[in-house]
Coordinates of C-alpha atoms in Angstrom, one line a residue:
X1 CA 9.8 -117.4 -6.6
X2 CA 8.7 -120.7 -5.0
X3 CA 8.0 -119.2 -1.6
X4 CA 5.5 -116.8 -3.2
X5 CA 3.1 -119.6 -4.2
X6 CA 3.2 -121.7 -1.0
X7 CA -0.1 -122.1 0.6
X8 CA -0.1 -120.7 4.2
X9 CA -1.1 -122.9 7.1
X10 CA -2.0 -121.6 10.5
X11 CA -1.6 -124.1 13.4
X12 CA -4.1 -123.4 16.2
X13 CA -3.0 -125.1 19.4
X14 CA -4.0 -124.8 23.0
X15 CA -5.1 -126.8 26.0
X16 CA -8.3 -128.8 26.2
X17 CA -11.3 -126.5 26.0
X18 CA -9.4 -123.3 25.4
X19 CA -11.6 -122.3 22.6
X20 CA -9.9 -123.5 19.4
X21 CA -13.1 -124.6 17.6
X22 CA -14.9 -121.4 18.6
X23 CA -12.0 -119.4 17.1
X24 CA -12.0 -121.4 13.8
X25 CA -15.8 -120.9 13.5
X26 CA -15.2 -117.2 13.8
X27 CA -12.5 -117.3 11.1
X28 CA -14.8 -119.3 8.9
X29 CA -17.5 -116.6 9.3
X30 CA -15.0 -113.8 8.6
X31 CA -12.7 -115.2 5.9
X32 CA -11.5 -111.9 4.6
X33 CA -12.0 -113.0 1.0
X34 CA -10.0 -116.2 1.5
X35 CA -11.1 -119.7 0.5
X36 CA -10.3 -121.7 3.7
X37 CA -9.7 -125.3 4.5
X38 CA -9.7 -126.9 7.9
X39 CA -7.9 -129.9 9.3
X40 CA -9.2 -131.0 12.7
X41 CA -7.3 -133.5 15.0
X42 CA -9.4 -135.2 17.6
X43 CA -8.0 -137.0 20.7
X44 CA -10.3 -139.9 21.1
X45 CA -12.7 -141.8 18.9
X46 CA -15.4 -139.2 18.1
X47 CA -15.1 -136.1 15.8
X48 CA -17.1 -133.7 17.8
X49 CA -15.1 -130.6 16.8
X50 CA -15.1 -131.6 13.1
X51 CA -18.9 -132.1 13.2
X52 CA -19.4 -128.6 14.8
X53 CA -17.3 -127.0 12.1
X54 CA -19.0 -128.8 9.2
X55 CA -22.2 -127.4 10.5
X56 CA -20.7 -123.9 9.7
X57 CA -19.6 -124.8 6.2
X58 CA -20.3 -122.2 3.4
X59 CA -19.0 -121.2 0.0
X60 CA -15.8 -119.9 1.5
X61 CA -15.2 -123.1 3.4
X62 CA -17.4 -125.9 2.0
X63 CA -17.8 -129.2 3.8
X64 CA -15.4 -131.0 1.6
X65 CA -12.7 -128.5 2.7
X66 CA -13.1 -129.7 6.4
X67 CA -11.2 -132.9 7.1
X68 CA -10.6 -134.8 10.3
X69 CA -7.8 -136.9 11.8
X70 CA -9.2 -139.1 14.5
X71 CA -6.6 -141.9 14.8
X72 CA -4.4 -140.2 17.4
X73 CA -2.3 -137.1 18.0
X74 CA -1.5 -135.3 14.8
X75 CA 2.2 -135.2 15.6
X76 CA 2.3 -139.0 16.1
X77 CA 0.6 -139.9 12.8
X78 CA 2.6 -137.8 10.3
X79 CA 3.4 -140.3 7.6
X80 CA 0.1 -142.3 7.9
X81 CA -2.4 -139.6 8.2
X82 CA -1.2 -136.0 8.4
X83 CA 0.8 -135.7 5.1
X84 CA -1.8 -137.6 3.0
X85 CA -4.6 -135.5 4.4
X86 CA -2.8 -132.3 3.6
X87 CA -2.2 -133.5 0.1
X88 CA -5.9 -134.2 -0.3
X89 CA -6.7 -130.7 0.7
X90 CA -4.1 -129.3 -1.8
X91 CA -5.6 -131.5 -4.5
X92 CA -9.2 -130.1 -4.1
X93 CA -10.7 -128.8 -7.4
X94 CA -10.4 -125.3 -5.9
X95 CA -7.1 -125.2 -3.9
X96 CA -7.6 -123.4 -0.6
X97 CA -6.0 -120.0 -0.1
X98 CA -5.3 -120.7 3.6
X99 CA -5.4 -123.9 5.7
X100 CA -6.3 -123.9 9.4
X101 CA -5.1 -126.8 11.5
X102 CA -6.8 -127.4 14.9
X103 CA -4.6 -129.7 17.0
X104 CA -5.9 -131.8 19.8
X105 CA -5.5 -130.3 23.2
X106 CA -2.7 -132.8 24.0
X107 CA -0.6 -132.2 20.9
X108 CA 2.9 -130.9 21.1
X109 CA 3.2 -128.3 18.3
X110 CA 7.0 -128.6 17.6
X111 CA 6.9 -132.2 16.2
X112 CA 4.1 -131.0 13.9
X113 CA 6.2 -128.1 12.7
X114 CA 9.0 -130.6 11.8
X115 CA 6.5 -132.5 9.6
X116 CA 6.4 -129.4 7.3
X117 CA 9.9 -130.2 6.3
X118 CA 8.8 -133.4 4.6
X119 CA 9.7 -133.3 0.8
X120 CA 6.1 -134.1 -0.2
X121 CA 4.8 -130.8 1.1
X122 CA 7.8 -128.4 1.9
X123 CA 7.8 -126.7 -1.5
X124 CA 4.0 -126.3 -1.5
X125 CA 3.1 -125.2 2.1
X126 CA 4.4 -122.9 4.7
X127 CA 3.5 -122.4 8.4
X128 CA 2.1 -118.9 8.4
X129 CA 2.0 -118.9 12.2
X130 CA 1.3 -120.9 15.4
X131 CA -1.5 -119.5 17.5
X132 CA -1.7 -120.8 21.1
X133 CA -4.9 -120.4 23.0
X134 CA -4.8 -120.3 26.8
X135 CA -7.9 -120.2 29.0
X136 CA -7.3 -116.9 31.0
X137 CA -9.3 -118.0 33.9
X138 CA -7.6 -121.3 34.3
X139 CA -4.1 -119.9 33.8
X140 CA -4.8 -117.2 36.4
X141 CA -5.7 -119.9 38.8
X142 CA -2.3 -121.5 38.3
X143 CA -3.6 -124.8 37.0
X144 CA -1.1 -125.4 34.1
X145 CA 2.0 -123.3 34.9
X146 CA 4.0 -123.8 38.1
X147 CA 5.5 -121.0 40.1
X148 CA 9.2 -121.0 39.0
X149 CA 10.6 -119.7 42.3
X150 CA 8.6 -122.3 44.3
X151 CA 9.7 -125.1 41.9
X152 CA 13.4 -124.1 42.3
X153 CA 13.0 -124.1 46.0
X154 CA 11.4 -127.5 46.0
X155 CA 14.2 -128.9 43.7
X156 CA 16.8 -127.6 46.1
X157 CA 15.1 -129.4 49.0
X158 CA 14.4 -132.7 47.1
X159 CA 16.3 -133.6 43.9
X160 CA 13.9 -136.5 43.4
X161 CA 10.8 -134.4 43.3
X162 CA 8.8 -134.6 40.1
X163 CA 7.2 -131.2 40.0
X164 CA 6.2 -131.2 36.3
X165 CA 2.8 -132.6 35.6
X166 CA 1.9 -133.7 32.1
X167 CA -0.5 -130.8 31.8
X168 CA 2.0 -128.2 32.6
X169 CA 4.5 -129.6 30.1
X170 CA 1.9 -129.5 27.3
X171 CA 0.9 -126.0 28.2
X172 CA 4.5 -124.7 28.3
X173 CA 5.5 -126.4 25.0
X174 CA 2.5 -124.8 23.3
X175 CA 3.4 -121.4 24.6
X176 CA 7.1 -121.8 23.6
X177 CA 6.1 -122.7 20.1
X178 CA 3.7 -119.9 19.5
X179 CA 3.9 -116.7 17.4
X180 CA 0.8 -115.2 19.0
X181 CA -1.0 -116.1 22.3
X182 CA -4.7 -115.6 22.6
X183 CA -6.1 -115.4 26.2
X184 CA -9.6 -116.8 25.8
X185 CA -12.6 -116.6 28.2
X186 CA -11.5 -113.0 28.9
X187 CA -15.0 -112.1 30.1
X188 CA -14.9 -114.9 32.7
X189 CA -11.4 -114.0 33.9
X190 CA -12.0 -110.3 34.5
X191 CA -9.2 -107.6 34.4
X192 CA -7.3 -109.1 37.4
X193 CA -7.4 -112.6 36.0
X194 CA -6.2 -111.4 32.6
X195 CA -3.3 -109.6 34.2
X196 CA -2.4 -112.7 36.2
X197 CA -2.6 -115.0 33.2
X198 CA -0.5 -112.6 31.1
X199 CA 2.2 -112.5 33.8
X200 CA 2.3 -116.3 33.9
X201 CA 2.6 -116.6 30.1
X202 CA 5.3 -113.9 29.9
X203 CA 7.3 -115.7 32.5
X204 CA 7.0 -119.0 30.6
X205 CA 7.6 -117.7 27.1
X206 CA 11.2 -117.9 25.8
X207 CA 10.7 -114.7 23.8
X208 CA 8.4 -111.7 23.7
X209 CA 5.1 -112.5 22.1
X210 CA 1.9 -110.7 21.3
X211 CA -0.7 -111.6 24.0
X212 CA -4.2 -110.7 22.9
X213 CA -7.5 -111.2 24.8
X214 CA -10.5 -112.9 23.2
X215 CA -14.1 -113.6 24.1
X216 CA -16.1 -116.2 22.2
X217 CA -13.4 -116.4 19.5
X218 CA -14.0 -112.9 18.2
X219 CA -10.8 -111.4 16.9
X220 CA -9.9 -109.5 13.8
X221 CA -8.5 -112.2 11.5
X222 CA -5.8 -109.8 10.3
X223 CA -4.2 -110.1 13.7
X224 CA -3.5 -113.8 13.4
X225 CA -3.6 -114.7 9.7
X226 CA -0.9 -113.5 7.2
X227 CA 1.9 -113.5 9.8
X228 CA 4.4 -114.9 7.3
X229 CA 6.3 -116.5 10.2
X230 CA 7.6 -119.5 8.1
X231 CA 7.7 -121.3 11.4
X232 CA 9.1 -124.5 9.9
X233 CA 12.3 -122.6 9.3
X234 CA 12.4 -121.2 12.8
X235 CA 12.1 -124.4 14.9
X236 CA 15.4 -123.8 16.9
X237 CA 13.8 -120.7 18.4
X238 CA 10.9 -122.7 19.8
X239 CA 12.3 -124.8 22.7
X240 CA 10.4 -127.9 24.0
X241 CA 10.5 -130.1 27.1
X242 CA 10.8 -133.0 24.6
X243 CA 13.7 -131.7 22.5
X244 CA 16.1 -134.6 21.7
X245 CA 13.3 -137.2 21.9
X246 CA 12.5 -139.1 18.8
X247 CA 8.8 -139.1 19.6
X248 CA 6.4 -138.7 22.5
X249 CA 3.6 -140.7 24.0
X250 CA 0.2 -139.7 25.4
X251 CA 0.0 -142.5 27.9
X252 CA -0.5 -139.9 30.6
X253 CA -4.0 -139.2 29.2
X254 CA -6.9 -141.4 28.3
X255 CA -10.4 -141.2 26.9
X256 CA -13.6 -143.1 27.3
X257 CA -16.7 -142.9 25.2
X258 CA -20.0 -143.1 27.2
X259 CA -23.3 -144.0 25.4
X260 CA -26.4 -142.7 27.2
X261 CA -30.1 -143.2 26.8
X262 CA -32.2 -140.1 26.0
X263 CA -32.3 -137.7 28.9
X264 CA -35.1 -135.6 30.3
X265 CA -33.3 -132.6 31.8
X266 CA -30.2 -131.0 30.3
X267 CA -29.5 -129.0 33.4
X268 CA -29.4 -132.2 35.5
X269 CA -26.9 -133.7 33.0
X270 CA -24.8 -130.6 33.3
X271 CA -24.7 -130.9 37.1
X272 CA -23.5 -134.5 36.8
X273 CA -20.8 -133.6 34.3
X274 CA -19.6 -130.9 36.8
X275 CA -19.5 -133.5 39.5
X276 CA -17.1 -135.5 37.3
X277 CA -14.6 -132.6 37.4
X278 CA -15.0 -132.2 41.2
X279 CA -15.0 -135.9 42.2
X280 CA -12.9 -137.6 39.5
X281 CA -10.6 -134.9 38.1
X282 CA -12.1 -135.1 34.6
X283 CA -10.6 -132.5 32.3
X284 CA -13.0 -132.5 29.3
X285 CA -16.4 -133.8 28.3
X286 CA -17.9 -133.2 24.8
X287 CA -20.5 -134.8 22.6
X288 CA -24.1 -134.8 21.5
X289 CA -27.2 -135.9 23.5
X290 CA -30.8 -136.8 22.7
X291 CA -33.3 -135.0 24.8
X292 CA -36.8 -136.5 25.3
X293 CA -39.4 -134.7 23.1
X294 CA -36.8 -132.5 21.4
X295 CA -36.1 -132.9 17.6
X296 CA -32.8 -131.2 17.9
X297 CA -29.6 -132.7 19.3
X298 CA -28.0 -131.2 22.4
X299 CA -24.3 -130.2 21.9
X300 CA -22.5 -130.6 25.3
X301 CA -19.0 -129.0 25.9
X302 CA -17.4 -129.1 29.3
X303 CA -14.0 -127.9 30.6
X304 CA -13.6 -129.0 34.1
X305 CA -16.6 -128.0 36.1
X306 CA -17.6 -125.4 33.5
X307 CA -20.4 -126.9 31.3
X308 CA -22.1 -125.4 28.3
X309 CA -24.9 -127.0 26.3
X310 CA -27.1 -125.8 23.4
X311 CA -29.3 -127.3 20.7
X312 CA -27.2 -127.1 17.5
X313 CA -29.3 -128.9 14.8
X314 CA -32.0 -131.4 14.1
X315 CA -31.1 -135.1 14.3
X316 CA -32.7 -135.5 10.8
X317 CA -32.0 -139.0 9.5
X318 CA -29.2 -139.6 12.0
X319 CA -29.9 -142.0 14.9
X320 CA -30.8 -140.3 18.1
X321 CA -27.7 -141.5 19.8
X322 CA -26.4 -139.9 23.0
X323 CA -22.6 -140.2 23.2
X324 CA -20.1 -138.3 25.3
X325 CA -16.3 -138.3 25.1
X326 CA -14.6 -138.0 28.5
X327 CA -10.9 -137.1 28.7
X328 CA -8.6 -137.1 31.8
X329 CA -5.2 -138.0 33.0
X330 CA -4.7 -141.8 32.8
X331 CA -4.9 -142.5 36.5
X332 CA -8.2 -140.7 36.8
X333 CA -10.2 -142.6 34.1
X334 CA -12.5 -145.1 35.8
X335 CA -15.1 -146.0 33.2
X336 CA -17.5 -147.6 35.6
X337 CA -17.4 -144.6 38.0
X338 CA -17.8 -142.1 35.1
X339 CA -20.7 -144.0 33.7
X340 CA -22.4 -144.2 37.1
X341 CA -22.3 -140.4 37.5
X342 CA -23.5 -139.7 34.0
X343 CA -26.3 -142.2 34.2
X344 CA -27.3 -140.9 37.6
X345 CA -26.7 -144.2 39.4
X346 CA -26.7 -143.6 43.2
X347 CA -23.2 -143.9 44.8

């Protein structure tokens, strides 16, 4: 009877900017009668995603049910951070009916699944399912998944060729570990893009998986919650590039936090952020910015050259501090060059 009282956990994984926070906001707004809790893992030093979600807190998922891990990748901080945080969620006065875990964009899900075998939580929690989000437009463009036939041909021609990029390995591991794939940004990809992305994912997946299209995180929660996958008992069916390794490192990626003065023109800042993607191969920018004469803070979210910004809430008693987190592969992080573009310093 023990399994019947385990609290289900849904692990939501996916590449940087694939829409994980947007999906969780939708689930919080459509809880299907469940009392939810959310654990957010940030890569970097600033909890932007957690802050966004706390702004959506309500009776079904109050602010105290939303916790953050900001000390590194969730699968690398199991003993020090992850297990204790899960235990704190389970010890809340009203225990959650369902826990949502948003991994960082760089997290490998399989090491996280192994953590659910720890004695402290195994008898109390089960992984209801792993949901992998993939940006349909990006996947259709071939950014994160190589052409298998082309790779095989290159290997035959040059055994020393390193065709795997860090991004592709992360993407493929997330797909291989999933129970359901969500193709996000479906409205941007269009029918042809969706078909192309679906073909890429089907080729990468080690087994047949449901692949669903999503726009702005809107999906019937019944399609992704209540899967009863018990994924912690099914790890062998979820292959990884890193099988056999004791741990993994994220030295291929780096972050830098840029503090800015108040800005006058959000559109101009968006143009400069888009330049970072084009000129410096920056993957992700996110944070809050103070705009001159505006009492509300500007939320900025960028994936590559695609930049979105909106006023989310008043600064209130918080200091009007503009701060952006910038994420890229290690060799592409030049803090001085990034700062120069964001501050509008002439080249």
